[in-house]
Amino acid sequence: MLLILLGVLIMHLIILILLIVSTAASTWSVGGDTSTDLWYSCMTSNGGYHCKPASSEDWIQAVQALMILSLLFCFFSLIAFVFQLFKLVKGGRFFFTAIFQILASVFVMCAAIIYTVMSPNDGATQFGYAYVLAWVAFPLTLISGLIYIVLRKKE
Amino acid sequence: MGRAGPMRGVWLGINQGTVCFLLLSCFEALCRVASSIPPLHFLSPPCTRTRSRVGLFLDRLLSGLRHPSFWELPAKPETMLTLLALASVVLLGIVPEQSQAIVIYTGWERHALLGSDIRLSCSFFSWRWTSEDVTFSWTYRPDGSRDSISIFHYTGGAAYVDNKGPFRDRVEFVGNPGRRDGSILIKNLDFNDNGTFTCDAKNPPDIVGRPSSVRLLVFEKVPIQAGVITGAIIGVVLGLLVLIVVIYYLMRFLVARRVFSLSVSKHGKKKKEGSQQRQGPVPPADPSKIKV
């Protein structure tokens, strides 16, 4: 029982770290010597490393908001998990934790979809690792949420 | 007064300390007074439980005040002296120091559409009354250049606008010098008007001040400020979350109360029949929900 608990907690922490890295790292699209992400688009020219704020179009701001929200909800679900671990009655389900985790997964999915559809595609730009991390985080979060639904607090 | 340097720091420190002490004691006194009023009795446990130093001092002060001998002069000379010193410190510290600098306020950055008009506001704060010789002057420095040219000057009750430079016939004075407002209106903006506008105001004899600058950016299409939509989405979702949690706990609380009132009064059963029908299946499931 303790093993399952530890495993679930470690998975949750891994998801949280994945989300943090994906939101903050600056490589959602890479192409040549430019790397763009949600917040800055930086290019390494011969002068050095020049960054300017990413295009302030609507969809980028929506992706920013959704990634931040998914991060917040994952964090809230972690807090709710620890809280419910100590306060839940025997045999109860981790209701709040599961809801927040599933909401976080929905938000990550929406953010990744919006970015995929709306990112400008010229031949030179490929998707960077932060984008891949976001797509990886989505099914992990969903599975974690479903585990929390099934999990019960036993004696 | 014009103290400078470390003396000013000490002075400010004493002033802040006294003001804080006064505020704390006022708060404590208000709390005690409020908790003695019958409707606000619920305030008394938190107010009287915290026996802070300020509270103890206040208690002693109040008990001393109630003592009849307190009001008979002469009191002990030491207490009179300390009270006098305290009062003088408080009064002299609270009265603000008259610094002779004039403070000028403009915006930080202004965005405008091509071809539109923009009002650049400039106002100042000064300890002196607004004199008749108040002057406003605006200068302009284009982006990427180091020279600034003067485009507006108000002095002696008359406004002089640019009649030779890039803003010829486009500047208009819309301020009110009597109300310390020296704003100008620039019409029909162009991309060449990008730059920094500096306002300098003088209110004789208060002339020492730092001019303040506002940056003008002209766009074809005003872009959405970075982060407005982000903030809006995050705010709405978090607000909805808080709302849902509050409603959830409220419903639990209300249903708990209804369970309580159901067992107590059977008279109101007929009146509550309609709502009870709805709540009928809920109460049996509730005890388990409540424990969660």
Short mmCIF file of C-alpha atoms in Angstrom, two decimals:
data_model
loop_
_atom_site.label_atom_id
_atom_site.label_comp_id
_atom_site.label_asym_id
_atom_site.label_seq_id
_atom_site.Cartn_x
_atom_site.Cartn_y
_atom_site.Cartn_z
CA MET A 1 0.00 0.00 0.00
CA LEU A 2 2.77 2.34 0.91
CA LEU A 3 4.46 1.47 -2.35
CA ILE A 4 1.43 2.49 -4.39
CA LEU A 5 1.18 5.72 -2.44
CA LEU A 6 4.83 6.48 -3.03
CA GLY A 7 4.55 5.62 -6.69
CA VAL A 8 1.56 7.86 -7.18
CA LEU A 9 3.23 10.73 -5.36
CA ILE A 10 6.43 10.38 -7.37
CA MET A 11 4.46 10.33 -10.60
CA HIS A 12 2.65 13.49 -9.55
CA LEU A 13 5.91 15.22 -8.79
CA ILE A 14 7.35 14.15 -12.14
CA ILE A 15 4.30 15.59 -13.90
CA LEU A 16 4.68 18.83 -12.01
CA ILE A 17 8.32 19.11 -13.01
CA LEU A 18 7.48 18.32 -16.63
CA LEU A 19 4.88 21.07 -16.67
CA ILE A 20 7.22 23.59 -15.08
CA VAL A 21 9.98 22.84 -17.56
CA SER A 22 7.64 22.93 -20.50
CA THR A 23 6.14 26.25 -19.49
CA ALA A 24 9.39 27.97 -18.69
CA ALA A 25 11.83 26.60 -21.22
CA SER A 26 12.28 28.60 -24.33
CA THR A 27 12.14 25.97 -27.01
CA TRP A 28 8.69 25.30 -28.35
CA SER A 29 9.82 25.86 -31.92
CA VAL A 30 13.39 25.71 -33.07
CA GLY A 31 14.66 26.53 -36.48
CA GLY A 32 18.18 27.26 -37.48
CA ASP A 33 19.45 29.60 -34.82
CA THR A 34 16.17 30.92 -33.51
CA SER A 35 14.19 29.36 -30.73
CA THR A 36 10.76 30.59 -29.89
CA ASP A 37 8.50 29.71 -27.11
CA LEU A 38 5.59 31.19 -25.29
CA TRP A 39 7.45 34.09 -23.76
CA TYR A 40 10.46 35.13 -25.81
CA SER A 41 11.80 34.48 -29.25
CA CYS A 42 15.55 34.45 -29.09
CA MET A 43 18.07 34.20 -31.85
CA THR A 44 21.80 33.63 -31.62
CA SER A 45 23.29 35.81 -34.27
CA ASN A 46 26.94 36.67 -34.54
CA GLY A 47 26.43 39.48 -32.08
CA GLY A 48 25.24 37.26 -29.28
CA TYR A 49 21.94 36.16 -27.89
CA HIS A 50 19.13 38.52 -28.78
CA CYS A 51 15.72 38.05 -27.31
CA LYS A 52 12.57 39.92 -27.98
CA PRO A 53 9.15 39.29 -26.50
CA ALA A 54 7.18 36.72 -28.44
CA SER A 55 4.46 37.90 -30.76
CA SER A 56 1.61 39.18 -28.67
CA GLU A 57 -1.06 37.63 -30.79
CA ASP A 58 -4.15 36.20 -29.23
CA TRP A 59 -3.31 32.55 -29.58
CA ILE A 60 0.09 32.79 -27.91
CA GLN A 61 -1.49 34.50 -24.94
CA ALA A 62 -4.13 31.79 -24.80
CA VAL A 63 -1.43 29.11 -24.81
CA GLN A 64 0.44 30.96 -22.08
CA ALA A 65 -2.67 31.17 -19.97
CA LEU A 66 -3.57 27.52 -20.43
CA MET A 67 -0.09 26.28 -19.59
CA ILE A 68 0.01 28.39 -16.45
CA LEU A 69 -3.44 27.21 -15.47
CA SER A 70 -2.51 23.57 -15.94
CA LEU A 71 0.57 24.13 -13.80
CA LEU A 72 -1.51 25.76 -11.09
CA PHE A 73 -4.09 23.00 -11.14
CA CYS A 74 -1.43 20.31 -10.92
CA PHE A 75 0.01 22.11 -7.92
CA PHE A 76 -3.42 22.46 -6.34
CA SER A 77 -4.08 18.78 -6.85
CA LEU A 78 -0.79 17.94 -5.12
CA ILE A 79 -1.79 20.05 -2.15
CA ALA A 80 -5.27 18.53 -2.17
CA PHE A 81 -3.73 15.05 -2.27
CA VAL A 82 -1.59 15.67 0.78
CA PHE A 83 -4.49 17.32 2.55
CA GLN A 84 -6.93 14.54 1.76
CA LEU A 85 -4.35 11.93 2.68
CA PHE A 86 -4.56 13.06 6.28
CA LYS A 87 -8.14 14.21 6.48
CA LEU A 88 -10.04 11.68 4.40
CA VAL A 89 -12.31 9.16 6.04
CA LYS A 90 -11.41 5.51 5.60
CA GLY A 91 -12.70 4.22 2.29
CA GLY A 92 -13.14 7.64 0.79
CA ARG A 93 -12.02 8.61 -2.65
CA PHE A 94 -9.58 11.35 -3.54
CA PHE A 95 -12.22 13.42 -5.19
CA PHE A 96 -10.70 16.90 -5.33
CA THR A 97 -7.29 15.60 -6.31
CA ALA A 98 -8.71 13.70 -9.26
CA ILE A 99 -10.77 16.63 -10.46
CA PHE A 100 -7.88 19.06 -10.36
CA GLN A 101 -5.55 16.61 -12.06
CA ILE A 102 -8.00 15.91 -14.87
CA LEU A 103 -8.61 19.62 -15.34
CA ALA A 104 -4.85 20.12 -15.56
CA SER A 105 -4.63 17.47 -18.24
CA VAL A 106 -7.45 19.07 -20.20
CA PHE A 107 -5.72 22.44 -20.05
CA VAL A 108 -2.39 21.00 -21.23
CA MET A 109 -4.17 19.29 -24.09
CA CYS A 110 -5.88 22.51 -25.12
CA ALA A 111 -2.64 24.45 -24.96
CA ALA A 112 -0.76 21.89 -27.03
CA ILE A 113 -3.54 21.71 -29.60
CA ILE A 114 -3.78 25.47 -29.96
CA TYR A 115 -0.03 25.73 -30.37
CA THR A 116 0.05 22.96 -32.94
CA VAL A 117 -2.69 24.47 -35.03
CA MET A 118 -1.67 28.09 -34.87
CA SER A 119 2.10 28.03 -34.88
CA PRO A 120 3.47 29.48 -38.06
CA ASN A 121 4.83 26.65 -40.14
CA ASP A 122 7.62 27.45 -42.51
CA GLY A 123 9.83 24.60 -43.53
CA ALA A 124 12.71 25.66 -41.32
CA THR A 125 11.05 25.52 -37.92
CA GLN A 126 10.66 22.29 -36.06
CA PHE A 127 9.05 21.68 -32.73
CA GLY A 128 11.39 21.85 -29.77
CA TYR A 129 11.58 19.73 -26.68
CA ALA A 130 9.34 21.91 -24.55
CA TYR A 131 6.52 21.24 -27.00
CA VAL A 132 7.18 17.51 -26.81
CA LEU A 133 7.17 17.69 -23.02
CA ALA A 134 3.77 19.33 -23.08
CA TRP A 135 2.38 16.55 -25.23
CA VAL A 136 3.97 13.94 -22.95
CA ALA A 137 2.57 15.60 -19.86
CA PHE A 138 -1.00 15.37 -21.13
CA PRO A 139 -1.49 11.57 -21.06
CA LEU A 140 0.54 11.28 -17.87
CA THR A 141 -1.70 13.77 -16.15
CA LEU A 142 -4.79 12.03 -17.45
CA ILE A 143 -3.60 8.63 -16.20
CA SER A 144 -2.68 10.14 -12.86
CA GLY A 145 -6.11 11.68 -12.52
CA LEU A 146 -7.80 8.41 -13.35
CA ILE A 147 -5.65 6.63 -10.77
CA TYR A 148 -6.79 9.15 -8.18
CA ILE A 149 -10.40 8.42 -9.06
CA VAL A 150 -9.87 4.72 -8.53
CA LEU A 151 -7.70 5.11 -5.44
CA ARG A 152 -9.34 4.69 -2.09
CA LYS A 153 -8.04 5.35 1.33
CA LYS A 154 -7.83 2.00 3.06
CA GLU A 155 -6.94 1.11 6.57
CA MET B 1 13.53 72.35 8.04
CA GLY B 2 15.83 70.69 5.55
CA ARG B 3 17.68 68.17 7.60
CA ALA B 4 19.80 65.97 5.44
CA GLY B 5 21.67 62.73 5.75
CA PRO B 6 21.78 60.61 8.89
CA MET B 7 19.93 63.12 11.01
CA ARG B 8 17.00 62.83 8.64
CA GLY B 9 17.08 59.09 8.98
CA VAL B 10 16.99 59.28 12.76
CA TRP B 11 14.19 61.78 12.59
CA LEU B 12 12.17 59.64 10.24
CA GLY B 13 12.79 56.64 12.43
CA ILE B 14 11.47 58.38 15.51
CA ASN B 15 8.51 59.67 13.56
CA GLN B 16 7.64 56.27 12.14
CA GLY B 17 7.98 54.63 15.52
CA THR B 18 5.69 57.11 17.18
CA VAL B 19 3.12 56.91 14.42
CA CYS B 20 3.16 53.11 14.59
CA PHE B 21 2.75 53.18 18.33
CA LEU B 22 -0.15 55.60 18.06
CA LEU B 23 -1.82 53.51 15.40
CA LEU B 24 -1.45 50.32 17.43
CA SER B 25 -2.85 51.92 20.53
CA CYS B 26 -5.75 53.43 18.59
CA PHE B 27 -6.53 50.04 17.15
CA GLU B 28 -6.40 48.37 20.55
CA ALA B 29 -8.57 51.04 22.07
CA LEU B 30 -11.12 50.78 19.28
CA CYS B 31 -11.20 47.03 19.69
CA ARG B 32 -11.86 47.28 23.39
CA VAL B 33 -14.53 49.90 22.91
CA ALA B 34 -16.19 47.94 20.14
CA SER B 35 -16.20 44.73 22.13
CA SER B 36 -18.00 46.46 24.96
CA ILE B 37 -20.93 47.39 22.74
CA PRO B 38 -23.56 44.63 23.09
CA PRO B 39 -24.03 43.73 19.41
CA LEU B 40 -20.29 43.36 18.95
CA HIS B 41 -19.60 41.08 21.90
CA PHE B 42 -18.13 38.49 19.63
CA LEU B 43 -15.14 40.81 19.27
CA SER B 44 -14.23 40.58 22.93
CA PRO B 45 -12.39 37.22 22.96
CA PRO B 46 -9.91 38.14 20.25
CA CYS B 47 -9.53 41.67 21.54
CA THR B 48 -8.85 40.82 25.13
CA ARG B 49 -7.02 37.60 24.55
CA THR B 50 -4.02 39.18 22.96
CA ARG B 51 -2.22 40.84 25.76
CA SER B 52 0.23 42.76 23.72
CA ARG B 53 2.55 45.25 25.26
CA VAL B 54 0.51 48.05 23.79
CA GLY B 55 -2.59 46.55 25.36
CA LEU B 56 -0.97 46.33 28.79
CA PHE B 57 0.22 49.90 28.51
CA LEU B 58 -3.25 50.96 27.50
CA ASP B 59 -4.78 49.14 30.44
CA ARG B 60 -2.48 50.91 32.83
CA LEU B 61 -3.13 54.22 31.15
CA LEU B 62 -6.89 53.75 31.25
CA SER B 63 -6.88 52.64 34.86
CA GLY B 64 -4.72 55.61 35.66
CA LEU B 65 -7.08 57.91 33.82
CA ARG B 66 -10.00 56.63 35.84
CA HIS B 67 -8.19 57.36 39.05
CA PRO B 68 -9.41 60.72 40.34
CA SER B 69 -5.98 61.84 41.43
CA PHE B 70 -4.78 61.61 37.86
CA TRP B 71 -6.75 64.64 36.89
CA GLU B 72 -5.39 66.81 39.68
CA LEU B 73 -2.53 68.95 38.72
CA PRO B 74 0.28 69.12 39.62
CA ALA B 75 1.31 65.66 38.49
CA LYS B 76 4.84 64.49 38.92
CA PRO B 77 7.21 66.66 36.93
CA GLU B 78 8.89 63.67 35.29
CA THR B 79 5.66 62.37 33.76
CA MET B 80 4.70 65.83 32.60
CA LEU B 81 8.06 66.25 30.93
CA THR B 82 7.87 62.90 29.19
CA LEU B 83 4.36 63.59 27.98
CA LEU B 84 5.42 66.96 26.67
CA ALA B 85 8.43 65.46 24.92
CA LEU B 86 6.28 62.75 23.39
CA ALA B 87 3.71 65.24 22.19
CA SER B 88 6.30 67.50 20.67
CA VAL B 89 8.01 64.60 18.92
CA VAL B 90 4.70 63.44 17.52
CA LEU B 91 3.60 66.87 16.36
CA LEU B 92 6.91 67.90 14.88
CA GLY B 93 7.36 64.55 13.27
CA ILE B 94 3.92 64.32 11.73
CA VAL B 95 3.98 67.76 10.17
CA PRO B 96 5.58 67.08 6.84
CA GLU B 97 8.86 68.62 6.01
CA GLN B 98 8.71 71.31 3.44
CA SER B 99 11.00 70.22 0.71
CA GLN B 100 11.48 72.77 -1.93
CA ALA B 101 11.47 70.49 -4.94
CA ILE B 102 8.72 70.56 -7.50
CA VAL B 103 7.53 67.14 -8.68
CA ILE B 104 6.34 66.76 -12.26
CA TYR B 105 4.04 63.98 -13.42
CA THR B 106 3.53 62.79 -16.94
CA GLY B 107 2.62 59.40 -18.29
CA TRP B 108 5.26 56.76 -18.92
CA GLU B 109 4.35 55.58 -22.38
CA ARG B 110 1.54 56.43 -24.76
CA HIS B 111 0.30 54.42 -27.69
CA ALA B 112 -1.59 56.02 -30.53
CA LEU B 113 -2.95 55.17 -33.94
CA LEU B 114 -1.58 56.69 -37.11
CA GLY B 115 -3.47 59.85 -37.94
CA SER B 116 -5.14 60.25 -34.58
CA ASP B 117 -4.73 62.93 -31.94
CA ILE B 118 -3.14 62.40 -28.59
CA ARG B 119 -3.23 64.41 -25.39
CA LEU B 120 0.03 64.41 -23.45
CA SER B 121 -0.69 65.28 -19.88
CA CYS B 122 1.68 67.05 -17.54
CA SER B 123 0.97 68.20 -14.03
CA PHE B 124 3.09 69.10 -11.08
CA PHE B 125 3.05 69.13 -7.33
CA SER B 126 4.52 71.99 -5.36
CA TRP B 127 4.29 73.17 -1.79
CA ARG B 128 3.82 76.76 -2.85
CA TRP B 129 0.70 78.31 -4.22
CA THR B 130 0.50 78.41 -7.99
CA SER B 131 2.11 81.68 -8.93
CA GLU B 132 1.24 83.81 -11.95
CA ASP B 133 4.69 83.23 -13.42
CA VAL B 134 4.21 79.49 -13.70
CA THR B 135 5.83 78.12 -16.85
CA PHE B 136 5.41 74.90 -18.77
CA SER B 137 7.66 73.80 -21.58
CA TRP B 138 7.62 70.70 -23.71
CA THR B 139 10.59 69.41 -25.68
CA TYR B 140 10.74 66.57 -28.16
CA ARG B 141 13.55 64.15 -28.86
CA PRO B 142 13.06 61.77 -31.81
CA ASP B 143 13.82 58.09 -31.41
CA GLY B 144 17.45 57.43 -32.08
CA SER B 145 18.49 61.04 -31.97
CA ARG B 146 20.30 62.92 -29.24
CA ASP B 147 19.04 66.42 -29.84
CA SER B 148 15.85 67.71 -28.42
CA ILE B 149 13.91 70.62 -29.77
CA SER B 150 11.45 72.74 -27.93
CA ILE B 151 7.92 72.52 -29.19
CA PHE B 152 5.81 74.35 -26.63
CA HIS B 153 6.28 77.02 -24.02
CA TYR B 154 3.79 78.65 -21.70
CA THR B 155 4.85 81.72 -19.81
CA GLY B 156 3.37 84.94 -18.55
CA GLY B 157 -0.14 83.75 -19.21
CA ALA B 158 0.41 83.05 -22.92
CA ALA B 159 1.06 79.79 -24.75
CA TYR B 160 3.63 79.68 -27.57
CA VAL B 161 3.44 76.69 -29.90
CA ASP B 162 5.82 75.34 -32.45
CA ASN B 163 5.62 77.29 -35.71
CA LYS B 164 8.80 76.15 -37.46
CA GLY B 165 9.58 72.61 -36.46
CA PRO B 166 8.05 69.22 -37.20
CA PHE B 167 4.99 69.98 -35.11
CA ARG B 168 4.05 73.20 -36.86
CA ASP B 169 0.32 73.82 -36.62
CA ARG B 170 -0.25 70.52 -34.88
CA VAL B 171 0.22 71.47 -31.25
CA GLU B 172 -2.51 72.94 -29.16
CA PHE B 173 -2.50 73.87 -25.52
CA VAL B 174 -5.33 72.16 -23.63
CA GLY B 175 -4.07 72.57 -20.12
CA ASN B 176 -5.15 74.76 -17.26
CA PRO B 177 -2.21 76.50 -15.58
CA GLY B 178 -4.39 77.61 -12.70
CA ARG B 179 -4.98 73.96 -11.90
CA ARG B 180 -1.34 73.05 -12.47
CA ASP B 181 -2.14 71.23 -15.71
CA GLY B 182 0.13 71.79 -18.67
CA SER B 183 -1.18 69.25 -21.16
CA ILE B 184 -0.84 69.62 -24.89
CA LEU B 185 -2.74 68.05 -27.77
CA ILE B 186 -0.86 66.81 -30.80
CA LYS B 187 -2.97 66.25 -33.89
CA ASN B 188 -2.63 64.00 -36.90
CA LEU B 189 0.17 61.76 -35.73
CA ASP B 190 2.70 60.30 -38.09
CA PHE B 191 5.39 57.66 -37.77
CA ASN B 192 7.99 60.40 -37.52
CA ASP B 193 6.46 61.50 -34.25
CA ASN B 194 7.80 58.48 -32.40
CA GLY B 195 10.00 59.75 -29.65
CA THR B 196 10.25 61.14 -26.13
CA PHE B 197 8.37 64.21 -24.99
CA THR B 198 9.68 65.94 -21.90
CA CYS B 199 7.66 68.32 -19.77
CA ASP B 200 9.34 70.83 -17.52
CA ALA B 201 7.30 72.99 -15.19
CA LYS B 202 8.43 75.79 -12.95
CA ASN B 203 6.46 77.45 -10.21
CA PRO B 204 8.53 80.40 -8.99
CA PRO B 205 10.05 80.46 -6.40
CA ASP B 206 9.83 76.66 -6.52
CA ILE B 207 12.02 75.95 -9.51
CA VAL B 208 14.14 72.97 -8.53
CA GLY B 209 12.67 69.89 -10.13
CA ARG B 210 13.37 67.06 -12.50
CA PRO B 211 11.58 67.14 -15.86
CA SER B 212 9.49 64.10 -16.61
CA SER B 213 9.30 62.29 -19.95
CA VAL B 214 6.63 60.36 -21.77
CA ARG B 215 7.36 58.10 -24.68
CA LEU B 216 5.08 58.15 -27.70
CA LEU B 217 4.61 55.11 -29.91
CA VAL B 218 2.60 55.37 -33.10
CA PHE B 219 1.08 52.22 -34.55
CA GLU B 220 -0.87 51.38 -37.61
CA LYS B 221 -2.95 49.02 -35.58
CA VAL B 222 -2.83 49.20 -31.81
CA PRO B 223 -1.67 45.79 -30.66
CA ILE B 224 -3.18 44.01 -27.73
CA GLN B 225 -0.97 44.55 -24.75
CA ALA B 226 1.08 41.48 -24.01
CA GLY B 227 -0.54 39.53 -21.29
CA VAL B 228 -4.03 41.01 -21.28
CA ILE B 229 -5.66 37.89 -22.68
CA THR B 230 -3.42 35.67 -20.59
CA GLY B 231 -4.39 37.46 -17.43
CA ALA B 232 -8.03 37.45 -18.39
CA ILE B 233 -8.16 33.70 -19.01
CA ILE B 234 -6.27 32.88 -15.82
CA GLY B 235 -8.41 35.24 -13.78
CA VAL B 236 -11.67 33.89 -15.11
CA VAL B 237 -10.76 30.26 -14.56
CA LEU B 238 -9.43 30.81 -11.05
CA GLY B 239 -12.47 32.93 -10.24
CA LEU B 240 -14.76 30.16 -11.43
CA LEU B 241 -12.82 27.68 -9.33
CA VAL B 242 -13.15 29.79 -6.21
CA LEU B 243 -16.83 30.32 -6.94
CA ILE B 244 -17.47 26.60 -7.37
CA VAL B 245 -15.63 25.73 -4.16
CA VAL B 246 -17.51 28.40 -2.24
CA ILE B 247 -20.85 27.21 -3.62
CA TYR B 248 -19.98 23.61 -2.79
CA TYR B 249 -19.20 24.40 0.83
CA LEU B 250 -22.19 26.70 1.06
CA MET B 251 -24.49 23.95 -0.19
CA ARG B 252 -23.04 21.52 2.31
CA PHE B 253 -23.51 24.03 5.08
CA LEU B 254 -27.05 24.81 4.05
CA VAL B 255 -28.02 21.19 3.70
CA ALA B 256 -26.54 20.49 7.10
CA ARG B 257 -28.65 23.24 8.57
CA ARG B 258 -31.72 21.92 6.84
CA VAL B 259 -31.14 18.50 8.31
CA PHE B 260 -30.90 20.12 11.68
CA SER B 261 -34.07 22.16 11.28
CA LEU B 262 -35.92 19.16 9.85
CA SER B 263 -35.53 17.21 13.06
CA VAL B 264 -36.36 20.18 15.27
CA SER B 265 -39.53 21.63 13.80
CA LYS B 266 -42.28 19.61 12.20
CA HIS B 267 -44.56 22.65 11.84
CA GLY B 268 -42.71 24.11 8.95
CA LYS B 269 -42.83 20.79 7.15
CA LYS B 270 -45.83 21.73 5.04
CA LYS B 271 -44.23 25.02 4.06
CA LYS B 272 -40.99 23.35 3.16
CA GLU B 273 -42.66 20.47 1.40
CA GLY B 274 -41.79 21.66 -2.05
CA SER B 275 -38.10 22.07 -1.27
CA GLN B 276 -38.05 18.93 0.79
CA GLN B 277 -39.24 16.89 -2.14
CA ARG B 278 -36.20 18.06 -4.00
CA GLN B 279 -33.87 17.52 -1.09
CA GLY B 280 -35.49 14.20 -0.30
CA PRO B 281 -32.98 11.81 -1.80
CA VAL B 282 -30.06 13.95 -0.65
CA PRO B 283 -30.18 13.75 3.16
CA PRO B 284 -29.52 10.02 3.44
CA ALA B 285 -26.36 10.40 1.40
CA ASP B 286 -25.31 13.44 3.30
CA PRO B 287 -23.81 12.08 6.50
CA SER B 288 -21.13 10.27 4.48
CA LYS B 289 -20.54 13.37 2.38
CA ILE B 290 -20.23 15.57 5.41
CA LYS B 291 -17.50 13.45 6.90
CA VAL B 292 -15.50 13.74 3.66
#
